[in-house]
XYZ file of C-alpha atoms in Angstrom:
518
model
C 9.076 -5.028 7.346
C 12.640 -5.555 6.129
C 11.662 -4.942 2.465
C 10.186 -1.474 3.036
C 13.345 0.372 4.106
C 14.643 3.121 1.849
C 18.328 3.756 1.285
C 21.247 2.953 3.567
C 21.979 4.581 6.935
C 25.397 6.196 7.281
C 26.220 4.287 10.481
C 25.677 0.651 9.655
C 26.471 -0.713 13.115
C 26.502 0.861 16.597
C 26.932 -1.073 19.865
C 26.113 -0.123 23.455
C 27.276 -2.351 26.279
C 29.840 -3.334 28.856
C 32.998 -5.456 28.819
C 31.407 -8.162 26.654
C 30.792 -5.610 23.901
C 34.060 -3.718 24.390
C 36.101 -6.890 23.778
C 37.486 -7.479 27.303
C 39.701 -10.559 27.784
C 41.944 -11.880 30.547
C 41.357 -8.916 32.889
C 41.920 -6.256 30.232
C 40.394 -4.454 27.291
C 43.145 -4.581 24.694
C 42.291 -5.835 21.198
C 39.089 -3.907 20.507
C 39.509 -4.770 16.828
C 38.531 -8.335 17.839
C 35.416 -7.449 19.821
C 32.218 -9.020 18.542
C 30.986 -5.689 17.023
C 34.306 -5.352 15.165
C 33.959 -8.943 13.916
C 30.452 -8.157 12.649
C 31.726 -4.963 10.981
C 34.368 -7.032 9.194
C 31.731 -9.427 7.890
C 29.528 -6.463 6.864
C 32.391 -5.246 4.679
C 32.388 -2.107 6.826
C 35.435 -2.513 9.078
C 37.274 0.459 7.553
C 34.443 2.750 8.663
C 33.776 1.139 12.056
C 35.198 3.355 14.798
C 36.279 1.908 18.136
C 38.568 3.089 20.951
C 42.119 1.812 21.380
C 43.722 0.560 24.625
C 46.885 -1.090 23.343
C 49.456 0.563 25.607
C 51.010 -1.765 28.223
C 48.584 -4.545 27.402
C 45.420 -2.538 27.991
C 43.243 -1.630 30.976
C 43.331 -2.470 33.817
C 45.801 -5.431 33.770
C 46.429 -7.924 30.997
C 46.692 -11.255 32.830
C 47.886 -13.079 29.711
C 50.764 -10.622 29.289
C 51.608 -10.847 33.004
C 51.754 -14.655 32.885
C 53.919 -14.585 29.761
C 56.314 -12.207 31.501
C 56.508 -14.552 34.506
C 56.987 -17.530 32.193
C 59.890 -15.815 30.431
C 61.685 -14.894 33.645
C 60.617 -17.617 36.087
C 59.928 -20.616 33.861
C 56.853 -22.747 33.217
C 56.476 -23.895 36.801
C 56.413 -21.704 39.887
C 57.989 -23.488 42.858
C 58.137 -22.114 46.376
C 61.745 -20.988 45.958
C 60.709 -18.964 42.870
C 58.178 -16.913 44.817
C 60.405 -13.927 45.730
C 61.582 -13.520 42.133
C 58.046 -13.960 40.792
C 56.669 -11.356 43.190
C 59.368 -8.921 42.101
C 58.647 -9.492 38.394
C 54.874 -9.248 38.851
C 55.023 -6.074 40.904
C 57.444 -4.528 38.427
C 55.044 -5.353 35.576
C 52.020 -4.022 37.459
C 53.858 -0.833 38.438
C 54.716 -0.199 34.781
C 51.065 -0.616 33.775
C 49.851 1.630 36.592
C 52.354 4.352 35.692
C 51.411 4.213 32.011
C 47.675 4.701 32.549
C 47.788 7.053 35.538
C 50.796 9.278 34.799
C 52.192 8.293 31.408
C 50.984 8.368 27.826
C 47.800 6.476 28.662
C 46.398 9.169 30.939
C 45.867 11.604 28.051
C 43.902 9.795 25.343
C 43.780 11.272 21.865
C 40.655 13.363 21.373
C 38.480 13.509 18.294
C 35.113 14.944 17.363
C 34.113 11.666 15.685
C 31.782 9.475 17.740
C 32.775 5.824 18.144
C 30.499 3.117 16.834
C 31.501 0.823 19.707
C 30.500 2.878 22.759
C 30.801 0.083 25.335
C 32.685 0.509 28.619
C 33.716 -2.393 30.844
C 32.109 -2.698 34.254
C 29.032 -0.648 33.339
C 25.497 -1.606 34.299
C 22.153 -0.095 33.292
C 22.502 2.970 35.522
C 25.991 3.716 34.207
C 24.679 3.688 30.642
C 21.935 6.092 31.659
C 23.977 8.559 33.733
C 27.715 8.352 33.067
C 29.396 10.655 30.577
C 33.004 11.628 29.950
C 32.510 14.654 32.206
C 31.133 12.498 35.034
C 33.978 9.995 34.653
C 36.621 12.702 34.664
C 35.336 13.965 38.008
C 35.330 10.441 39.448
C 38.968 9.794 38.570
C 40.543 12.451 40.753
C 44.281 12.701 41.346
C 46.291 9.479 40.742
C 48.323 7.875 43.548
C 51.374 5.697 43.060
C 50.290 2.864 45.357
C 53.304 0.678 46.109
C 51.169 -2.019 47.714
C 48.022 -2.396 45.632
C 49.602 -1.425 42.268
C 46.470 -1.402 40.133
C 45.228 1.353 37.857
C 42.737 3.521 39.717
C 39.257 4.080 38.236
C 39.977 1.885 35.195
C 36.388 1.928 33.915
C 36.229 5.704 34.034
C 39.586 5.952 32.242
C 38.306 3.566 29.574
C 35.188 5.691 29.151
C 37.278 8.741 28.261
C 38.384 6.831 25.160
C 35.021 5.271 24.327
C 32.726 8.274 24.786
C 32.943 11.609 22.946
C 34.923 14.376 24.637
C 35.202 17.024 21.889
C 33.915 19.674 21.499
C 33.609 20.362 25.242
C 29.806 20.114 25.125
C 30.133 16.481 23.978
C 31.603 15.559 27.354
C 28.078 15.526 28.787
C 26.904 12.759 26.429
C 26.134 9.306 27.852
C 26.371 6.086 25.848
C 22.764 6.460 24.770
C 23.170 10.180 24.015
C 26.126 9.370 21.767
C 24.081 6.723 19.946
C 21.252 9.219 19.561
C 23.708 11.631 17.954
C 24.799 8.984 15.466
C 21.128 8.319 14.762
C 20.663 11.939 13.773
C 23.431 11.670 11.165
C 21.154 10.874 8.255
C 22.520 11.064 4.740
C 25.727 9.837 3.150
C 28.782 8.434 4.891
C 31.770 10.588 5.767
C 34.728 9.065 7.629
C 35.674 10.803 10.847
C 32.654 13.073 10.968
C 32.345 15.170 14.060
C 29.621 16.156 16.458
C 26.578 17.532 14.731
C 27.997 17.327 11.191
C 25.718 16.046 8.484
C 26.078 15.328 4.784
C 23.332 14.298 2.431
C 25.345 12.524 -0.210
C 24.989 8.900 -1.195
C 27.734 6.343 -0.434
C 29.212 3.876 -2.924
C 26.379 4.546 -5.328
C 23.721 3.654 -2.742
C 20.969 6.049 -1.779
C 21.132 7.499 1.700
C 18.458 6.726 4.278
C 16.373 9.855 4.929
C 14.979 8.512 8.219
C 17.703 6.633 10.133
C 21.298 7.430 10.962
C 21.916 3.911 12.316
C 21.136 0.701 10.489
C 21.615 -1.778 13.373
C 21.924 -0.838 17.039
C 23.017 -3.593 19.445
C 22.266 -3.179 23.162
C 24.025 -5.668 25.450
C 23.722 -4.401 29.021
C 22.683 -5.925 32.335
C 25.308 -8.594 33.020
C 27.000 -6.312 35.552
C 23.752 -6.107 37.487
C 24.554 -9.656 38.649
C 28.136 -10.515 37.656
C 29.759 -9.207 40.841
C 28.070 -12.001 42.782
C 30.383 -14.603 41.206
C 33.421 -12.325 41.039
C 33.181 -11.418 44.721
C 31.512 -14.720 45.731
C 29.011 -12.673 47.649
C 25.289 -12.112 47.109
C 24.244 -8.631 48.223
C 20.739 -7.865 46.932
C 20.021 -4.333 45.774
C 18.280 -1.899 48.090
C 18.099 1.861 48.579
C 20.458 3.695 46.252
C 20.528 0.971 43.580
C 19.825 3.726 41.016
C 22.504 6.099 42.341
C 26.016 6.104 40.864
C 27.539 6.777 44.284
C 25.590 4.140 46.212
C 25.019 1.177 43.910
C 28.512 -0.295 44.390
C 27.302 -1.857 47.648
C 25.204 -4.375 45.728
C 26.198 -7.396 43.669
C 22.762 -8.508 42.394
C 19.827 -6.301 41.446
C 16.398 -7.386 42.594
C 14.253 -8.091 39.519
C 11.909 -5.169 40.232
C 14.894 -2.798 40.451
C 16.353 -4.158 37.221
C 12.991 -3.788 35.471
C 12.725 -0.168 36.593
C 16.181 0.631 35.208
C 15.429 -1.300 32.025
C 12.248 0.670 31.328
C 14.187 3.917 31.571
C 16.867 2.592 29.239
C 14.282 1.308 26.740
C 12.553 4.700 26.693
C 15.853 6.341 25.785
C 16.758 3.704 23.194
C 13.356 4.306 21.634
C 14.469 7.852 20.855
C 17.488 6.681 18.826
C 16.892 6.765 15.089
C 17.983 3.189 14.408
C 16.396 1.016 11.728
C 16.878 -2.230 13.694
C 17.594 -2.665 17.407
C 18.869 -5.975 18.825
C 18.769 -6.477 22.592
C 20.917 -9.247 24.075
C 19.616 -11.191 27.068
C 21.654 -11.390 30.275
C 23.667 -14.656 30.465
C 23.552 -16.844 33.578
C 26.700 -15.581 35.282
C 27.016 -18.667 37.495
C 28.178 -20.654 34.452
C 31.395 -18.630 34.174
C 34.329 -20.804 35.370
C 35.578 -18.085 37.731
C 33.200 -19.718 40.230
C 33.704 -23.499 40.031
C 31.213 -25.918 41.500
C 32.723 -28.436 43.952
C 31.683 -31.742 45.566
C 29.510 -32.921 42.693
C 25.953 -31.873 41.875
C 23.749 -31.114 44.861
C 21.419 -33.970 43.866
C 20.711 -36.066 40.754
C 19.222 -33.933 37.999
C 20.187 -30.633 39.635
C 21.792 -27.833 37.662
C 23.750 -26.732 40.718
C 26.651 -27.791 42.881
C 26.456 -27.455 46.674
C 29.234 -24.828 46.673
C 30.996 -22.557 44.175
C 34.552 -21.385 44.833
C 37.682 -20.361 42.935
C 38.727 -22.715 40.109
C 42.194 -23.370 41.552
C 40.758 -24.793 44.796
C 40.406 -28.549 44.365
C 37.397 -30.423 45.705
C 39.614 -32.216 48.212
C 41.061 -28.920 49.463
C 37.854 -26.917 49.691
C 36.895 -25.951 53.241
C 33.535 -24.207 53.624
C 34.738 -22.561 56.833
C 37.823 -21.036 55.218
C 37.423 -20.636 51.458
C 35.316 -17.970 49.712
C 32.204 -19.479 48.186
C 28.589 -19.238 47.123
C 26.102 -21.940 48.025
C 24.084 -23.780 45.421
C 20.965 -22.060 46.738
C 22.545 -18.658 46.195
C 23.582 -19.597 42.654
C 20.016 -20.725 41.954
C 18.626 -17.434 43.271
C 20.994 -15.383 41.124
C 19.997 -17.342 38.018
C 16.314 -16.997 38.892
C 16.757 -13.220 39.130
C 18.468 -13.185 35.727
C 15.556 -15.144 34.260
C 13.272 -12.360 35.452
C 15.624 -9.733 33.986
C 15.261 -11.468 30.639
C 11.495 -11.765 30.954
C 11.377 -7.991 31.458
C 13.634 -7.492 28.440
C 11.443 -9.738 26.297
C 8.384 -7.681 27.269
C 10.213 -4.464 26.329
C 10.954 -5.895 22.885
C 7.393 -7.202 22.422
C 5.954 -3.797 23.314
C 8.283 -2.073 20.854
C 7.320 -4.460 18.061
C 3.637 -3.887 18.782
C 4.377 -0.173 18.404
C 5.876 -0.801 14.961
C 9.578 -0.804 15.820
C 11.905 -3.406 14.340
C 13.330 -4.639 17.662
C 14.714 -8.112 18.361
C 15.930 -10.133 21.345
C 18.903 -12.496 21.077
C 18.777 -15.250 23.702
C 22.393 -14.987 24.837
C 21.375 -16.671 28.107
C 20.280 -19.759 26.198
C 23.425 -19.561 24.062
C 25.702 -19.802 27.106
C 23.498 -22.500 28.643
C 23.961 -24.597 25.488
C 27.735 -24.223 25.823
C 27.779 -25.055 29.556
C 29.998 -28.090 30.075
C 29.518 -29.028 33.693
C 25.933 -27.845 34.083
C 24.355 -29.692 31.162
C 26.757 -31.250 28.663
C 28.304 -33.666 31.168
C 25.087 -34.253 33.119
C 22.273 -35.573 30.941
C 19.877 -35.781 33.901
C 20.127 -32.012 34.455
C 19.192 -31.050 30.906
C 15.875 -29.237 30.468
C 13.583 -30.293 27.624
C 14.609 -27.371 25.416
C 18.349 -27.995 25.767
C 20.616 -29.249 23.004
C 24.393 -28.799 22.691
C 25.428 -25.755 20.723
C 26.859 -26.753 17.310
C 30.303 -25.198 17.238
C 31.597 -23.971 13.872
C 33.554 -26.609 11.976
C 36.791 -24.638 12.397
C 36.458 -24.949 16.188
C 35.358 -28.592 16.074
C 38.584 -29.301 14.188
C 40.722 -28.055 17.087
C 42.291 -30.505 19.522
C 40.935 -30.406 22.124
C 37.608 -28.953 21.017
C 37.042 -25.706 22.993
C 34.685 -25.937 25.961
C 33.474 -23.783 28.859
C 35.959 -25.069 31.452
C 38.777 -22.857 32.744
C 41.505 -22.565 30.122
C 44.516 -24.797 30.860
C 47.869 -25.608 29.285
C 49.930 -28.766 29.576
C 53.087 -26.694 29.265
C 53.152 -26.906 25.480
C 49.598 -26.384 24.237
C 46.021 -25.806 25.359
C 44.789 -28.867 27.217
C 41.284 -27.753 28.268
C 38.863 -24.843 28.011
C 39.095 -22.334 25.199
C 35.747 -20.521 25.319
C 36.651 -18.362 28.331
C 39.789 -16.258 28.635
C 42.197 -16.369 31.577
C 39.975 -14.321 33.888
C 37.329 -17.055 33.811
C 34.621 -14.512 32.976
C 35.154 -13.063 29.507
C 35.225 -14.856 26.151
C 38.236 -15.703 24.054
C 38.429 -14.287 20.535
C 36.797 -17.363 18.974
C 33.960 -17.119 21.502
C 33.388 -13.502 20.530
C 33.125 -14.917 17.014
C 30.321 -17.251 18.151
C 28.411 -14.277 19.587
C 29.014 -12.328 16.377
C 27.669 -15.253 14.349
C 24.437 -15.352 16.358
C 23.945 -11.599 15.958
C 24.607 -11.856 12.235
C 21.756 -14.379 12.050
C 19.396 -11.856 13.654
C 20.627 -9.095 11.343
C 19.978 -11.267 8.300
C 16.452 -11.931 9.586
C 16.036 -8.149 9.718
C 17.163 -7.890 6.095
C 20.618 -6.367 6.694
C 22.863 -6.769 3.661
C 26.344 -8.186 4.262
C 29.125 -7.569 1.778
C 32.512 -9.039 1.061
C 35.144 -7.533 3.399
C 37.271 -6.064 0.625
C 35.254 -5.991 -2.590
C 31.978 -4.714 -1.195
C 29.864 -7.187 -3.173
C 26.617 -8.511 -1.597
C 27.004 -11.880 0.136
C 24.539 -14.719 -0.139
C 23.250 -16.774 2.783
C 24.476 -18.293 4.940
C 26.727 -15.423 6.022
C 29.435 -17.114 8.084
C 32.051 -15.553 10.316
C 35.589 -16.221 9.127
C 36.591 -18.401 12.073
C 39.895 -19.330 10.474
C 40.872 -15.657 10.753
C 39.834 -15.609 14.413
C 41.641 -18.864 15.237
C 44.841 -17.437 13.756
C 44.532 -14.328 15.916
C 43.457 -16.043 19.147
C 46.666 -16.451 21.134
C 44.914 -18.355 23.940
C 43.722 -20.964 21.459
C 47.037 -21.183 19.629
C 49.618 -20.743 22.373
C 48.347 -20.146 25.898
C 50.942 -19.281 28.548
C 52.784 -22.490 29.386
C 52.570 -21.749 33.111
C 48.767 -22.128 33.115
C 49.051 -25.725 34.304
C 46.426 -28.303 35.165
C 46.492 -27.208 38.779
C 45.962 -23.512 38.000
C 48.630 -22.767 40.578
C 49.994 -19.709 38.825
C 46.644 -17.909 38.536
C 45.710 -18.888 42.074
C 49.067 -17.587 43.280
C 48.645 -14.325 41.341
C 45.194 -13.772 42.801
C 46.158 -14.627 46.380
C 49.495 -12.810 46.398
C 48.576 -9.837 44.215
C 44.754 -9.743 44.258
C 44.920 -9.701 40.455
C 41.451 -11.008 39.612
C 39.776 -9.205 42.453
C 41.243 -5.807 41.628
C 40.975 -6.171 37.849
C 37.428 -7.537 37.703
C 35.798 -5.579 40.506
C 36.384 -2.449 38.395
C 36.869 -0.286 41.474
C 33.664 -1.361 43.263
C 33.532 -0.617 46.994
C 36.696 1.415 46.694
C 38.779 -1.628 45.752
């Protein structure tokens, strides 16, 4: 199938998704130029044309935990003792107030508008229903009037504010476009490439001497949605199964895990809409097992020999010896198992969607991102040989990451006061990848794109590349501040992050994305 395509689509890469696609790290979307779609665009030799929103003011939305910790380190030192608490609270609240003011009342509340449609259309916190129903107009109505909250000091409606930069807003009619609508519009832009093209514009010229594609406006469309249909269970440490209103924007915030039949219903609607996008290749990404994320750490050893699960999951800064089931927030091992089992059914439904599309003649693919994270899971499989399923083998990290000391792993990122001492695959929020981990995801997607026959070119010369097409991990290592120089106050006891969450509700407010009115 890959040898029969004619010409080259004007939009070589378009991505729909949530925080994982937007490039979220350490409680904020900030460096969108280091998201996995941007990394792929760089390796395609197409980064100059790849459009993505910017959130660089005040460390991004909603709160850059890395920047907050560096500010505390500068003013309060590497260690936070009890007598430092008043000063640390003052510094943290001053930082958070500055961020809140910037995004709610300052320069960040009025994003620059353009008629060009972004190629990265992802918005953090979004699930399947959001992708189907939310537009810039809907988000604008949800934001309402800002309040300067002296107690909670967190940007209100951060996901909706992010959407106003990710989704098209000009001309006024474009404000009604959802993520999928915007992708459909890009799919209609057949013909030659024109930087900064606006809504509905079309040119029929070739690009760089290559014939234009008369049938597709998008070469590769990536769809990575569904994690937020289960992720809140580990963020909130609460399993609330979906019920009535799961498909309603106003009601669905009550639930933290979608029942598989509800997920499948939403997925079928999304697949029907994706099927209307004129994309040459479509890659769906499976939903990862969210219980692997180190934001919910298993305590008291595995439940039994050979089990994947711990008896309880709680916050990573609560030591096994300190954990009290009567006092501390937690999930049980049985709940973690049930969440993973639901995700397995999500992915079965996604696989059937892809199979049906391929039977109908579409060039659709499924990347097993669930298996990818499983192969990187330290405590679940790597350190427990008895728990490994027959299919499991450790993921072979790129040589540039294997050369690091210590080699990055899926534990919570730690510093010994001078350098990274553990972790490295997850950022400081314990949920989202570091830059090098986004590179791993990009590398896997590049493999699928090469299977589909997508041509990759040198980043600056535009010459075709030969296989294997490898991500430039040296570039990513240089730009990954958490790998190179994590905040020195992220110590082995995680006291500073635990303090920030307990005193300021940092993780809760930043990662719940405004759910349940938080």
